[in-house]
Amino acid sequence: MRKKIGIIVALACALVLCCACSQGSSASSASAAASSGSSAASSAASSSAASASSEASSAVRVMALNGPTGIGMAKLSENAAYDTRFVGATDEVVSAVSSGSVDIAAVPTNLAATLFNKTSGGVKMVAVDTYGTLYLLENGTSVSSLADLGGKHVYATGAGANPQYVFEHLLRQAGLEPGTSVEVEYLPEHSELAALVANGEASIALLPEPFVSVAQAKGGENVRVALNIGDEWRNATGSDLAMGCVIVRTEFAQAHPELVEQFLKDLDASVTYANSDVDGAAQLCADLGILPNAQVAKSAIPKCSLVCVTGQDAKAAVDGYLNVLHQANPKSVGGSVPGEDFYY
């Protein structure tokens, strides 16, 4: 009897141990499954983050100056293919291009030439995006041609820079010698001169957009555009006043020619948008800080001569413009007018 009881007790203990082992094994399996699921989720999250990072890093890095130079690129800010930034100082663009932190940039044409010379061909010009943005404003009706400026006092900005070289070249072409037959007084700030024009203290003034629109908005009907300097340049030289252009880093262009070609198509579409939907473009430029506000932008955009010109048409305009600047001051184009290898 005792023997049977012992066997029964042994069997019961074995049964308990088996149940315990079974439960432990199930718990272990569940834990392993949970761990596996957590690893899979973590792996998926890491993969997703890596993918997002890859997409961000693959965007073409584009930079443009605020003002007319950047208007034609405004619509690109809504295209995920581009990491587009708009800045207020040329030094920021120079630094970014020189360091390779941007791939494409919209800059004044003479700055493009300077960068080309200083980087030993490190950039190429791919398009002209802005023709003349300079205008002669008048409080009055006495000026209808450059010849009418004889004996007058003209206020201007841009001493030692493009506006001076362009304006004085045109005056000489019209038979007027600056400082002799016409007095030109240069002020340091566009905003200061715009205010003087608006309140009538400066009766004749040379200003770029968007300050032309600022002066007209504040001065009302008394302030009129007497001369379009872009038109005067075309009449005197036979080519367009190619004041703004787009450059690409040579290394980037060589590595990704297909991206450069796609960019030019997208730039053309962005410029077309700005020219055709002025209200929408004006608000977008105001939102991005490219222009002061939508009202000024709406007035300025039609007078900014926004284009997307490539190839030989661009080269013809740029060559003529840079040669005039070089004659006035070689430093304005970086010492010399670039050759054929400047053009993409």
PDB file of C-alpha atoms in Angstrom, residues 116-307:
ATOM      1  CA  PHE A 116      34.201  81.914 -61.761  1.00  0.00           C
ATOM      2  CA  ASN A 117      37.525  83.753 -61.686  1.00  0.00           C
ATOM      3  CA  LYS A 118      38.145  83.338 -57.973  1.00  0.00           C
ATOM      4  CA  THR A 119      37.335  79.604 -57.963  1.00  0.00           C
ATOM      5  CA  SER A 120      39.316  78.896 -61.144  1.00  0.00           C
ATOM      6  CA  GLY A 121      36.266  77.733 -63.043  1.00  0.00           C
ATOM      7  CA  GLY A 122      34.445  76.260 -60.063  1.00  0.00           C
ATOM      8  CA  VAL A 123      31.073  77.545 -61.303  1.00  0.00           C
ATOM      9  CA  LYS A 124      29.281  77.758 -64.641  1.00  0.00           C
ATOM     10  CA  MET A 125      26.495  80.044 -65.781  1.00  0.00           C
ATOM     11  CA  VAL A 126      23.436  78.052 -66.861  1.00  0.00           C
ATOM     12  CA  ALA A 127      20.836  80.774 -67.472  1.00  0.00           C
ATOM     13  CA  VAL A 128      20.002  84.473 -67.395  1.00  0.00           C
ATOM     14  CA  ASP A 129      16.986  84.956 -65.127  1.00  0.00           C
ATOM     15  CA  THR A 130      16.692  88.752 -64.871  1.00  0.00           C
ATOM     16  CA  TYR A 131      17.118  91.484 -67.450  1.00  0.00           C
ATOM     17  CA  GLY A 132      17.234  95.169 -66.498  1.00  0.00           C
ATOM     18  CA  THR A 133      15.602  96.184 -63.204  1.00  0.00           C
ATOM     19  CA  LEU A 134      16.844  99.789 -63.192  1.00  0.00           C
ATOM     20  CA  TYR A 135      14.518 102.735 -63.815  1.00  0.00           C
ATOM     21  CA  LEU A 136      14.822 106.513 -63.904  1.00  0.00           C
ATOM     22  CA  LEU A 137      12.079 108.089 -61.789  1.00  0.00           C
ATOM     23  CA  GLU A 138      10.938 111.677 -61.978  1.00  0.00           C
ATOM     24  CA  ASN A 139       8.773 114.025 -59.967  1.00  0.00           C
ATOM     25  CA  GLY A 140       7.696 115.905 -63.087  1.00  0.00           C
ATOM     26  CA  THR A 141       7.511 115.500 -66.846  1.00  0.00           C
ATOM     27  CA  SER A 142      10.729 117.028 -68.196  1.00  0.00           C
ATOM     28  CA  VAL A 143      12.593 113.786 -68.994  1.00  0.00           C
ATOM     29  CA  SER A 144      11.676 111.526 -71.890  1.00  0.00           C
ATOM     30  CA  SER A 145      15.182 110.583 -73.087  1.00  0.00           C
ATOM     31  CA  LEU A 146      18.713 110.380 -71.740  1.00  0.00           C
ATOM     32  CA  ALA A 147      19.579 113.545 -73.667  1.00  0.00           C
ATOM     33  CA  ASP A 148      17.045 115.418 -71.533  1.00  0.00           C
ATOM     34  CA  LEU A 149      19.296 114.877 -68.506  1.00  0.00           C
ATOM     35  CA  GLY A 150      21.813 117.443 -69.767  1.00  0.00           C
ATOM     36  CA  GLY A 151      22.332 120.145 -67.122  1.00  0.00           C
ATOM     37  CA  LYS A 152      20.243 118.283 -64.543  1.00  0.00           C
ATOM     38  CA  HIS A 153      20.974 116.797 -61.129  1.00  0.00           C
ATOM     39  CA  VAL A 154      20.310 113.072 -60.872  1.00  0.00           C
ATOM     40  CA  TYR A 155      20.297 111.096 -57.638  1.00  0.00           C
ATOM     41  CA  ALA A 156      21.322 107.450 -57.755  1.00  0.00           C
ATOM     42  CA  THR A 157      22.491 104.488 -55.697  1.00  0.00           C
ATOM     43  CA  GLY A 158      25.130 101.866 -56.448  1.00  0.00           C
ATOM     44  CA  ALA A 159      28.322 103.923 -56.525  1.00  0.00           C
ATOM     45  CA  GLY A 160      31.244 101.702 -57.504  1.00  0.00           C
ATOM     46  CA  ALA A 161      28.886  98.946 -58.609  1.00  0.00           C
ATOM     47  CA  ASN A 162      26.722  97.853 -61.553  1.00  0.00           C
ATOM     48  CA  PRO A 163      24.187 100.734 -61.448  1.00  0.00           C
ATOM     49  CA  GLN A 164      26.923 103.352 -61.737  1.00  0.00           C
ATOM     50  CA  TYR A 165      28.765 101.558 -64.539  1.00  0.00           C
ATOM     51  CA  VAL A 166      25.579 100.907 -66.522  1.00  0.00           C
ATOM     52  CA  PHE A 167      24.138 104.400 -66.091  1.00  0.00           C
ATOM     53  CA  GLU A 168      27.341 106.280 -66.839  1.00  0.00           C
ATOM     54  CA  HIS A 169      28.001 104.126 -69.903  1.00  0.00           C
ATOM     55  CA  LEU A 170      24.552 105.041 -71.223  1.00  0.00           C
ATOM     56  CA  LEU A 171      25.069 108.739 -70.456  1.00  0.00           C
ATOM     57  CA  ARG A 172      28.282 108.752 -72.474  1.00  0.00           C
ATOM     58  CA  GLN A 173      26.551 106.914 -75.299  1.00  0.00           C
ATOM     59  CA  ALA A 174      24.006 109.765 -75.282  1.00  0.00           C
ATOM     60  CA  GLY A 175      26.778 112.372 -75.440  1.00  0.00           C
ATOM     61  CA  LEU A 176      26.688 113.357 -71.762  1.00  0.00           C
ATOM     62  CA  GLU A 177      29.731 113.280 -69.500  1.00  0.00           C
ATOM     63  CA  PRO A 178      28.946 112.453 -65.851  1.00  0.00           C
ATOM     64  CA  GLY A 179      30.142 115.206 -63.544  1.00  0.00           C
ATOM     65  CA  THR A 180      30.343 117.716 -66.381  1.00  0.00           C
ATOM     66  CA  SER A 181      27.191 117.864 -68.481  1.00  0.00           C
ATOM     67  CA  VAL A 182      25.081 116.043 -65.923  1.00  0.00           C
ATOM     68  CA  GLU A 183      25.551 115.866 -62.159  1.00  0.00           C
ATOM     69  CA  VAL A 184      25.084 112.424 -60.604  1.00  0.00           C
ATOM     70  CA  GLU A 185      24.928 112.237 -56.808  1.00  0.00           C
ATOM     71  CA  TYR A 186      25.168 108.755 -55.304  1.00  0.00           C
ATOM     72  CA  LEU A 187      23.452 107.916 -52.014  1.00  0.00           C
ATOM     73  CA  PRO A 188      24.358 104.812 -49.980  1.00  0.00           C
ATOM     74  CA  GLU A 189      20.894 103.285 -49.462  1.00  0.00           C
ATOM     75  CA  HIS A 190      18.094 102.424 -51.898  1.00  0.00           C
ATOM     76  CA  SER A 191      15.490 102.955 -49.174  1.00  0.00           C
ATOM     77  CA  GLU A 192      16.825 106.438 -48.386  1.00  0.00           C
ATOM     78  CA  LEU A 193      16.604 107.521 -52.015  1.00  0.00           C
ATOM     79  CA  ALA A 194      13.138 105.980 -52.444  1.00  0.00           C
ATOM     80  CA  ALA A 195      11.934 108.100 -49.513  1.00  0.00           C
ATOM     81  CA  LEU A 196      13.457 111.264 -51.016  1.00  0.00           C
ATOM     82  CA  VAL A 197      11.750 110.564 -54.325  1.00  0.00           C
ATOM     83  CA  ALA A 198       8.418 109.907 -52.621  1.00  0.00           C
ATOM     84  CA  ASN A 199       8.432 113.181 -50.668  1.00  0.00           C
ATOM     85  CA  GLY A 200       9.646 115.214 -53.653  1.00  0.00           C
ATOM     86  CA  GLU A 201      13.132 116.080 -52.385  1.00  0.00           C
ATOM     87  CA  ALA A 202      14.756 114.135 -55.223  1.00  0.00           C
ATOM     88  CA  SER A 203      13.163 115.174 -58.500  1.00  0.00           C
ATOM     89  CA  ILE A 204      15.121 112.732 -60.725  1.00  0.00           C
ATOM     90  CA  ALA A 205      16.507 109.439 -59.450  1.00  0.00           C
ATOM     91  CA  LEU A 206      17.931 106.134 -60.649  1.00  0.00           C
ATOM     92  CA  LEU A 207      16.608 103.176 -58.635  1.00  0.00           C
ATOM     93  CA  PRO A 208      16.225  99.401 -58.989  1.00  0.00           C
ATOM     94  CA  GLU A 209      13.114  97.399 -58.289  1.00  0.00           C
ATOM     95  CA  PRO A 210      11.534  96.844 -55.786  1.00  0.00           C
ATOM     96  CA  PHE A 211      12.461 100.367 -54.595  1.00  0.00           C
ATOM     97  CA  VAL A 212      10.879 101.879 -57.697  1.00  0.00           C
ATOM     98  CA  SER A 213       7.566 100.413 -56.557  1.00  0.00           C
ATOM     99  CA  VAL A 214       8.187 101.519 -52.956  1.00  0.00           C
ATOM    100  CA  ALA A 215       8.749 105.130 -54.101  1.00  0.00           C
ATOM    101  CA  GLN A 216       5.675 105.091 -56.326  1.00  0.00           C
ATOM    102  CA  ALA A 217       3.491 103.573 -53.600  1.00  0.00           C
ATOM    103  CA  LYS A 218       4.474 106.330 -51.172  1.00  0.00           C
ATOM    104  CA  GLY A 219       4.705 109.199 -53.655  1.00  0.00           C
ATOM    105  CA  GLY A 220       1.552 108.427 -55.594  1.00  0.00           C
ATOM    106  CA  GLU A 221       0.862 109.904 -59.015  1.00  0.00           C
ATOM    107  CA  ASN A 222       3.612 112.509 -58.639  1.00  0.00           C
ATOM    108  CA  VAL A 223       6.274 109.822 -59.126  1.00  0.00           C
ATOM    109  CA  ARG A 224       6.490 108.398 -62.628  1.00  0.00           C
ATOM    110  CA  VAL A 225       8.849 106.099 -64.512  1.00  0.00           C
ATOM    111  CA  ALA A 226      10.589 108.402 -66.965  1.00  0.00           C
ATOM    112  CA  LEU A 227      12.972 105.855 -68.513  1.00  0.00           C
ATOM    113  CA  ASN A 228      13.375 102.082 -68.493  1.00  0.00           C
ATOM    114  CA  ILE A 229      17.148 101.611 -68.317  1.00  0.00           C
ATOM    115  CA  GLY A 230      16.813  98.126 -69.795  1.00  0.00           C
ATOM    116  CA  ASP A 231      15.230  99.629 -72.903  1.00  0.00           C
ATOM    117  CA  GLU A 232      17.928 102.309 -73.083  1.00  0.00           C
ATOM    118  CA  TRP A 233      20.622  99.628 -72.825  1.00  0.00           C
ATOM    119  CA  ARG A 234      19.035  97.631 -75.634  1.00  0.00           C
ATOM    120  CA  ASN A 235      18.861 100.723 -77.824  1.00  0.00           C
ATOM    121  CA  ALA A 236      22.503 101.591 -77.165  1.00  0.00           C
ATOM    122  CA  THR A 237      24.090  98.121 -77.304  1.00  0.00           C
ATOM    123  CA  GLY A 238      21.744  95.936 -79.319  1.00  0.00           C
ATOM    124  CA  SER A 239      21.504  93.355 -76.530  1.00  0.00           C
ATOM    125  CA  ASP A 240      19.558  92.878 -73.313  1.00  0.00           C
ATOM    126  CA  LEU A 241      20.768  94.081 -69.931  1.00  0.00           C
ATOM    127  CA  ALA A 242      21.566  90.713 -68.338  1.00  0.00           C
ATOM    128  CA  MET A 243      21.814  91.800 -64.705  1.00  0.00           C
ATOM    129  CA  GLY A 244      20.890  88.511 -63.004  1.00  0.00           C
ATOM    130  CA  CYS A 245      21.829  84.917 -63.765  1.00  0.00           C
ATOM    131  CA  VAL A 246      21.910  81.379 -62.391  1.00  0.00           C
ATOM    132  CA  ILE A 247      25.122  79.491 -61.713  1.00  0.00           C
ATOM    133  CA  VAL A 248      25.827  75.850 -60.894  1.00  0.00           C
ATOM    134  CA  ARG A 249      28.885  74.389 -59.231  1.00  0.00           C
ATOM    135  CA  THR A 250      30.977  72.783 -61.978  1.00  0.00           C
ATOM    136  CA  GLU A 251      31.540  69.632 -59.911  1.00  0.00           C
ATOM    137  CA  PHE A 252      27.788  69.209 -59.384  1.00  0.00           C
ATOM    138  CA  ALA A 253      27.033  69.816 -63.076  1.00  0.00           C
ATOM    139  CA  GLN A 254      29.559  67.192 -64.145  1.00  0.00           C
ATOM    140  CA  ALA A 255      28.228  64.626 -61.665  1.00  0.00           C
ATOM    141  CA  HIS A 256      24.511  65.290 -62.237  1.00  0.00           C
ATOM    142  CA  PRO A 257      23.846  66.707 -65.718  1.00  0.00           C
ATOM    143  CA  GLU A 258      20.323  65.270 -65.680  1.00  0.00           C
ATOM    144  CA  LEU A 259      19.485  67.230 -62.518  1.00  0.00           C
ATOM    145  CA  VAL A 260      20.759  70.446 -64.087  1.00  0.00           C
ATOM    146  CA  GLU A 261      18.588  69.888 -67.158  1.00  0.00           C
ATOM    147  CA  GLN A 262      15.540  69.209 -64.992  1.00  0.00           C
ATOM    148  CA  PHE A 263      16.269  72.293 -62.933  1.00  0.00           C
ATOM    149  CA  LEU A 264      16.295  74.488 -66.039  1.00  0.00           C
ATOM    150  CA  LYS A 265      12.871  73.136 -67.009  1.00  0.00           C
ATOM    151  CA  ASP A 266      11.551  73.790 -63.508  1.00  0.00           C
ATOM    152  CA  LEU A 267      13.110  77.262 -63.440  1.00  0.00           C
ATOM    153  CA  ASP A 268      11.422  78.108 -66.716  1.00  0.00           C
ATOM    154  CA  ALA A 269       8.089  76.985 -65.252  1.00  0.00           C
ATOM    155  CA  SER A 270       8.697  79.032 -62.095  1.00  0.00           C
ATOM    156  CA  VAL A 271       9.476  82.165 -64.126  1.00  0.00           C
ATOM    157  CA  THR A 272       6.386  81.597 -66.274  1.00  0.00           C
ATOM    158  CA  TYR A 273       4.290  81.337 -63.113  1.00  0.00           C
ATOM    159  CA  ALA A 274       5.663  84.624 -61.749  1.00  0.00           C
ATOM    160  CA  ASN A 275       4.971  86.448 -65.011  1.00  0.00           C
ATOM    161  CA  SER A 276       1.508  84.980 -65.588  1.00  0.00           C
ATOM    162  CA  ASP A 277       0.065  84.868 -62.058  1.00  0.00           C
ATOM    163  CA  VAL A 278       1.338  88.135 -60.611  1.00  0.00           C
ATOM    164  CA  ASP A 279      -1.104  88.139 -57.687  1.00  0.00           C
ATOM    165  CA  GLY A 280      -0.161  84.621 -56.620  1.00  0.00           C
ATOM    166  CA  ALA A 281       3.550  85.207 -57.143  1.00  0.00           C
ATOM    167  CA  ALA A 282       3.376  88.495 -55.225  1.00  0.00           C
ATOM    168  CA  GLN A 283       1.865  86.804 -52.187  1.00  0.00           C
ATOM    169  CA  LEU A 284       4.361  83.937 -52.401  1.00  0.00           C
ATOM    170  CA  CYS A 285       7.296  86.378 -52.595  1.00  0.00           C
ATOM    171  CA  ALA A 286       5.947  88.262 -49.581  1.00  0.00           C
ATOM    172  CA  ASP A 287       5.506  85.028 -47.613  1.00  0.00           C
ATOM    173  CA  LEU A 288       9.068  83.947 -48.420  1.00  0.00           C
ATOM    174  CA  GLY A 289      10.535  87.375 -47.596  1.00  0.00           C
ATOM    175  CA  ILE A 290      11.826  87.871 -51.145  1.00  0.00           C
ATOM    176  CA  LEU A 291       9.989  91.203 -51.389  1.00  0.00           C
ATOM    177  CA  PRO A 292       8.714  93.487 -48.571  1.00  0.00           C
ATOM    178  CA  ASN A 293       4.985  92.840 -48.990  1.00  0.00           C
ATOM    179  CA  ALA A 294       2.437  91.659 -51.529  1.00  0.00           C
ATOM    180  CA  GLN A 295       1.452  95.180 -52.612  1.00  0.00           C
ATOM    181  CA  VAL A 296       5.016  96.164 -53.496  1.00  0.00           C
ATOM    182  CA  ALA A 297       5.617  92.751 -55.066  1.00  0.00           C
ATOM    183  CA  LYS A 298       2.542  93.065 -57.280  1.00  0.00           C
ATOM    184  CA  SER A 299       3.841  96.377 -58.628  1.00  0.00           C
ATOM    185  CA  ALA A 300       7.479  95.253 -58.907  1.00  0.00           C
ATOM    186  CA  ILE A 301       7.177  91.855 -60.594  1.00  0.00           C
ATOM    187  CA  PRO A 302       6.034  93.140 -64.025  1.00  0.00           C
ATOM    188  CA  LYS A 303       8.992  95.560 -64.039  1.00  0.00           C
ATOM    189  CA  CYS A 304      11.645  92.992 -63.094  1.00  0.00           C
ATOM    190  CA  SER A 305      12.047  91.547 -66.608  1.00  0.00           C
ATOM    191  CA  LEU A 306      12.004  87.930 -65.396  1.00  0.00           C
ATOM    192  CA  VAL A 307      13.266  85.452 -67.990  1.00  0.00           C
TER     193      VAL A 307
END
